[in-house]
Coordinates of C-alpha atoms in Angstrom, one line a residue:
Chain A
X103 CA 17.3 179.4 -24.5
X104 CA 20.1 178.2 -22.4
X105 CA 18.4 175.0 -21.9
X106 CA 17.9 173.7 -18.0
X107 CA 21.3 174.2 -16.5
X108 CA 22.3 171.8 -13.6
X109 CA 25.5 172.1 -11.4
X110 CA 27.7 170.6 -10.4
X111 CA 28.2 168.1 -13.4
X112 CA 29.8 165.4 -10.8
X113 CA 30.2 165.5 -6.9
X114 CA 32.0 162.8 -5.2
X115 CA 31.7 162.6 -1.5
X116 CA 32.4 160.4 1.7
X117 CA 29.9 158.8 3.8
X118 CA 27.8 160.9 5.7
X119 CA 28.4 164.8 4.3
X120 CA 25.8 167.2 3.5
X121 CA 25.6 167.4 -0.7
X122 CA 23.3 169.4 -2.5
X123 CA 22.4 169.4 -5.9
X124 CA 21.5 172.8 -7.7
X125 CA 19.4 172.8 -10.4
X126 CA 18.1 176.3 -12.6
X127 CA 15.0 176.2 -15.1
X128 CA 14.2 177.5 -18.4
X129 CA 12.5 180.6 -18.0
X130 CA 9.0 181.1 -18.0
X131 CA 8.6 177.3 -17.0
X132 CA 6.7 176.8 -13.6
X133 CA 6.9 173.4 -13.0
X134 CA 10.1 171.6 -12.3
X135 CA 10.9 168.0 -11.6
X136 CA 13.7 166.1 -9.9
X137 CA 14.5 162.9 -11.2
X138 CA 17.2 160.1 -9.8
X139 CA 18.7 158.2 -12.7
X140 CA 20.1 154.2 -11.4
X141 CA 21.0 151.0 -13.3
X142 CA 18.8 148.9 -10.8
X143 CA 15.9 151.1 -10.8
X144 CA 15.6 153.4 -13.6
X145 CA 14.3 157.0 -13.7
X146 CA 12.1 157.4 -10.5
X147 CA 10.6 160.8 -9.5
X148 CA 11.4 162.1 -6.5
X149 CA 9.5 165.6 -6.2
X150 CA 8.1 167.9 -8.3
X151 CA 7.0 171.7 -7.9
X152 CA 4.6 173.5 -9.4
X153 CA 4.9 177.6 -9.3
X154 CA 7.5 176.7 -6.5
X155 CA 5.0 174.8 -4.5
X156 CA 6.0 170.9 -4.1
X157 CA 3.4 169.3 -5.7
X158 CA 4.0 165.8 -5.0
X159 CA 6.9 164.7 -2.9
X160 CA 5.9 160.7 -2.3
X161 CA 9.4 159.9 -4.5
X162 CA 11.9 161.1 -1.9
X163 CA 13.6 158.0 -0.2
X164 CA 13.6 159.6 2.9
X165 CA 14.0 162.4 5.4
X166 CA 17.3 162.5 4.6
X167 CA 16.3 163.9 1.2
X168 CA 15.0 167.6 1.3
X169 CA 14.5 169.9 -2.0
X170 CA 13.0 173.7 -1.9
X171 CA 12.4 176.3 -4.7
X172 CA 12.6 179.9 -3.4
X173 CA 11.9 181.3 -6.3
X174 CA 10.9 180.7 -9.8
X175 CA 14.5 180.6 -11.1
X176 CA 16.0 178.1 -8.7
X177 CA 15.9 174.5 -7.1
X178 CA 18.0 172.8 -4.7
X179 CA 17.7 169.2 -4.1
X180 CA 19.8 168.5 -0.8
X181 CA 21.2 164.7 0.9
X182 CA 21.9 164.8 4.6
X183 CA 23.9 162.7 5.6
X184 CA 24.5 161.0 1.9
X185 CA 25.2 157.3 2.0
X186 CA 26.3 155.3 -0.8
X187 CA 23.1 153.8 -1.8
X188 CA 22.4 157.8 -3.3
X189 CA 25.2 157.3 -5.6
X190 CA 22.8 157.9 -9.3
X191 CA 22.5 160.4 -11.8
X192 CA 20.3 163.1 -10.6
X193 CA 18.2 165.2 -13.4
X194 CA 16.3 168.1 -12.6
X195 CA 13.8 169.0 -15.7
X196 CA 11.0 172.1 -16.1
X197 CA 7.6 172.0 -17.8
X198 CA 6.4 175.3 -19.2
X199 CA 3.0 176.4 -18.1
X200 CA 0.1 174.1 -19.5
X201 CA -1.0 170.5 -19.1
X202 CA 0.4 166.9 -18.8
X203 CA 0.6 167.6 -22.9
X204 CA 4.1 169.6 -22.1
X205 CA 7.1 167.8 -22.8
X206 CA 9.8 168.1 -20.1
X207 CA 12.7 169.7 -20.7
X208 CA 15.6 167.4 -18.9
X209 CA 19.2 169.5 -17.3
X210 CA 22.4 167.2 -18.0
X211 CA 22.3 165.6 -15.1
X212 CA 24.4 165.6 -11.9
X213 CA 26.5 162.3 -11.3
X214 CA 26.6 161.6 -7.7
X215 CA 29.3 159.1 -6.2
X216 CA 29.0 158.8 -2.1
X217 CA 32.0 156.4 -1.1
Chain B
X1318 CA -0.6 153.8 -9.6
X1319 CA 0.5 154.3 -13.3
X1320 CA 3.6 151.9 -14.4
X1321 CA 5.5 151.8 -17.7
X1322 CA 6.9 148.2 -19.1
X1323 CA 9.7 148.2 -21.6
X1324 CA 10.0 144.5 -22.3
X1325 CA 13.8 144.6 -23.9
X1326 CA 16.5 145.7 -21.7
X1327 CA 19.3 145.6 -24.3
X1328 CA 18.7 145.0 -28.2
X1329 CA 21.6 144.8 -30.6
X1330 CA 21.2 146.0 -34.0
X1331 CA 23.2 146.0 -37.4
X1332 CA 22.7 149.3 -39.4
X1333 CA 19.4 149.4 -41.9
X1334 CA 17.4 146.9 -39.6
X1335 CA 14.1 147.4 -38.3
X1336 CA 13.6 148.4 -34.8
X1337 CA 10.2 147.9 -32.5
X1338 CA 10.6 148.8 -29.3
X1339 CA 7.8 147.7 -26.5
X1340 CA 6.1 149.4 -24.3
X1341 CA 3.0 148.9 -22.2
X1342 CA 1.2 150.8 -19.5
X1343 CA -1.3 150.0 -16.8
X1344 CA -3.6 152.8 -16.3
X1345 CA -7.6 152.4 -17.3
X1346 CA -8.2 156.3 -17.8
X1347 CA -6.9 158.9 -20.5
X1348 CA -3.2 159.1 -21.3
X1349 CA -0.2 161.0 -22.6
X1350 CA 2.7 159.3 -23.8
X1351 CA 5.8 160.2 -25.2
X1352 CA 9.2 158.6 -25.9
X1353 CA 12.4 160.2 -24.9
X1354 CA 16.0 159.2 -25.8
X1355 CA 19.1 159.7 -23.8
X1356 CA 22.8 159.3 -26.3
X1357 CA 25.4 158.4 -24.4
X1358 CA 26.5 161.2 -21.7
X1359 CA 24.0 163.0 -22.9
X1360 CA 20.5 164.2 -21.2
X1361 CA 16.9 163.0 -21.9
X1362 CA 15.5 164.4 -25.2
X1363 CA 11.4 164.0 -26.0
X1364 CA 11.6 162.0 -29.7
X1365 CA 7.3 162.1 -29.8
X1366 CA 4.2 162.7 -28.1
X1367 CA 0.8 161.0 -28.0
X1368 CA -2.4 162.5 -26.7
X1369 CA -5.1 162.7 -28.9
X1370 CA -6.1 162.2 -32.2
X1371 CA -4.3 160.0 -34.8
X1372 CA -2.7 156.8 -33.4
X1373 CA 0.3 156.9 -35.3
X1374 CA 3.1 159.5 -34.1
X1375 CA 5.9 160.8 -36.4
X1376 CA 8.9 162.1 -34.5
X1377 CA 11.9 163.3 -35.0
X1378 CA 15.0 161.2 -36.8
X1379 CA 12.8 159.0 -38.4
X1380 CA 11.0 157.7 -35.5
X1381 CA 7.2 156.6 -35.5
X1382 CA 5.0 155.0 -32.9
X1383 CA 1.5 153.5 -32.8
X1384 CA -1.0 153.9 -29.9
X1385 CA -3.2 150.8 -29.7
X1386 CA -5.3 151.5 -26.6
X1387 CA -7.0 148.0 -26.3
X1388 CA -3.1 146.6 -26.1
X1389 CA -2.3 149.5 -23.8
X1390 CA 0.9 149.6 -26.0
X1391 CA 2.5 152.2 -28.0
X1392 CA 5.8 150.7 -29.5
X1393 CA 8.4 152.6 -30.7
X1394 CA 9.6 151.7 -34.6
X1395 CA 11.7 152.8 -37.5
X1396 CA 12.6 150.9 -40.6
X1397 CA 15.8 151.5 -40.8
X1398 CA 18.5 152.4 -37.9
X1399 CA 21.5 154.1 -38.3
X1400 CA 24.9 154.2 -36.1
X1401 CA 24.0 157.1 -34.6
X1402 CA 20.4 155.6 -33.1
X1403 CA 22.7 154.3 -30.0
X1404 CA 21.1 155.4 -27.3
X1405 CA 18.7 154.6 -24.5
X1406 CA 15.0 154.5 -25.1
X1407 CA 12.4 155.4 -22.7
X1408 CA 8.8 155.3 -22.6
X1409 CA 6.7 157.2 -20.3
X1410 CA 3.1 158.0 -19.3
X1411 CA 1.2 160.6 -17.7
X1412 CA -2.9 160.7 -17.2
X1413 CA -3.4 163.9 -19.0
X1414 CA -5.5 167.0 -17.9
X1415 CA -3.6 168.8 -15.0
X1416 CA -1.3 165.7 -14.3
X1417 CA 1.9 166.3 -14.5
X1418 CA 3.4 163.8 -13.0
X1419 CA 5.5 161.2 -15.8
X1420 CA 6.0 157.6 -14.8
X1421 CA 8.8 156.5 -16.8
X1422 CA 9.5 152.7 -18.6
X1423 CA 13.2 151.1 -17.0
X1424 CA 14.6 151.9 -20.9
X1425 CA 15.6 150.2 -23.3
X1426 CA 19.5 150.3 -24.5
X1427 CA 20.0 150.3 -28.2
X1428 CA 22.8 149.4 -29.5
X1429 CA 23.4 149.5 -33.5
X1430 CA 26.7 148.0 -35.0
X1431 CA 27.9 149.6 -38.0

């Protein structure tokens, strides 16, 4: 079990480019969650799919925040145009198949710095 | 809307104290809550879960915590802390059944001086 695997690790960027965030689950889970991680706000939710379907999307900030999940093995979480407010920690996590009961399974994060 | 309090942002320990951590929730219905730590540079890790059945939650490391629903509460404790225990603590809450959705506390940083 490789775990959830998250790339990059850390992405710096200027003011007003495209980033996105990549994120791939533990197999056989079929829900998946992206988190944003910040001193002043803690962990908020910002979407979350269920069998690749979002779910529950009320957590993005903002059209400028899009995330899709083609398939069951992969999740993109994308900023356009990034501003330096989105600087955070990102986590993706996965929730194998189940209820609320299930424990999430949390990637290592990817630190975001927009300048 | 479910929301998670963690009442201590930053608590400073020497090894072999006690620890209680806080945590309180406002949602009327049937819950599920868990703790999860985060070590330095490291990702979120689930420590327990509540959701039925006795109040009182071993986890791992040493870790226990008590569901009191009247208080809404379910503090984290261990009676003795080591070094390695530095970490943040989080406390979250979901409503159970097909909810998946976890509303997390704003943490609580641990630190524990050898």
């Amino acid at each position: 079990d490789a775990g959830v695997i998250q790339s990059p690790r850390h992405e710096v960027t200027e003011m007003g480019q495209e980033v996105t965030l990549r994120c791939k689950p533990i197999s056989g889970h079929n829900s998946l969650f992206w988190y944003r991680q910040t001193m002043m706000r803690g962990l908020e939710l910002l979407i979350y799919f269920n069998n690749n379907v979002p779910i529950d999307d009320s957590g993005m900030p903002e059209d400028r925040f899009s995330a899709k999940m083609p398939n069951a093995s992969f999740s993109t979480l994308k900023i356009q145009p990034s501003e330096p407010r989105d600087s955070a920690v990102y986590f993706c996590a996965s929730m194998p198949p189940g209820t609320g009961y299930s424990p999430l399974h949390f990637g290592n994060g990817t630190r975001l710095t927009v300048t | 809307a479910q929301s998670v309090s963690q009442h201590n942002h930053h608590v400073i320990l020497s090894e072999a104290a006690s620890l209680e951590l806080g945590c309180n929730y406002s949602y009327g219905g049937t819950v599920n809550l868990f703790w999860y730590v985060q070590y330095p540079g490291q990702h979120l890790q689930l420590l327990l879960k509540y959701f039925s059945g006795d109040p009182l939650v071993k986890g791992i490391k040493g870790f226990e915590a008590e569901f009191i629903k009247s208080k809404f509460s379910f503090n984290l404790r261990k009676p003795s802390v080591q070094w390695s225990d530095t970490a943040e603590y989080f406390c979250a809450v979901n409503s159970g059944g097909s909810n998946y959705k976890l509303t997390f506390g704003k943490g609580t940083l641990l630190t524990v001086n050898p």
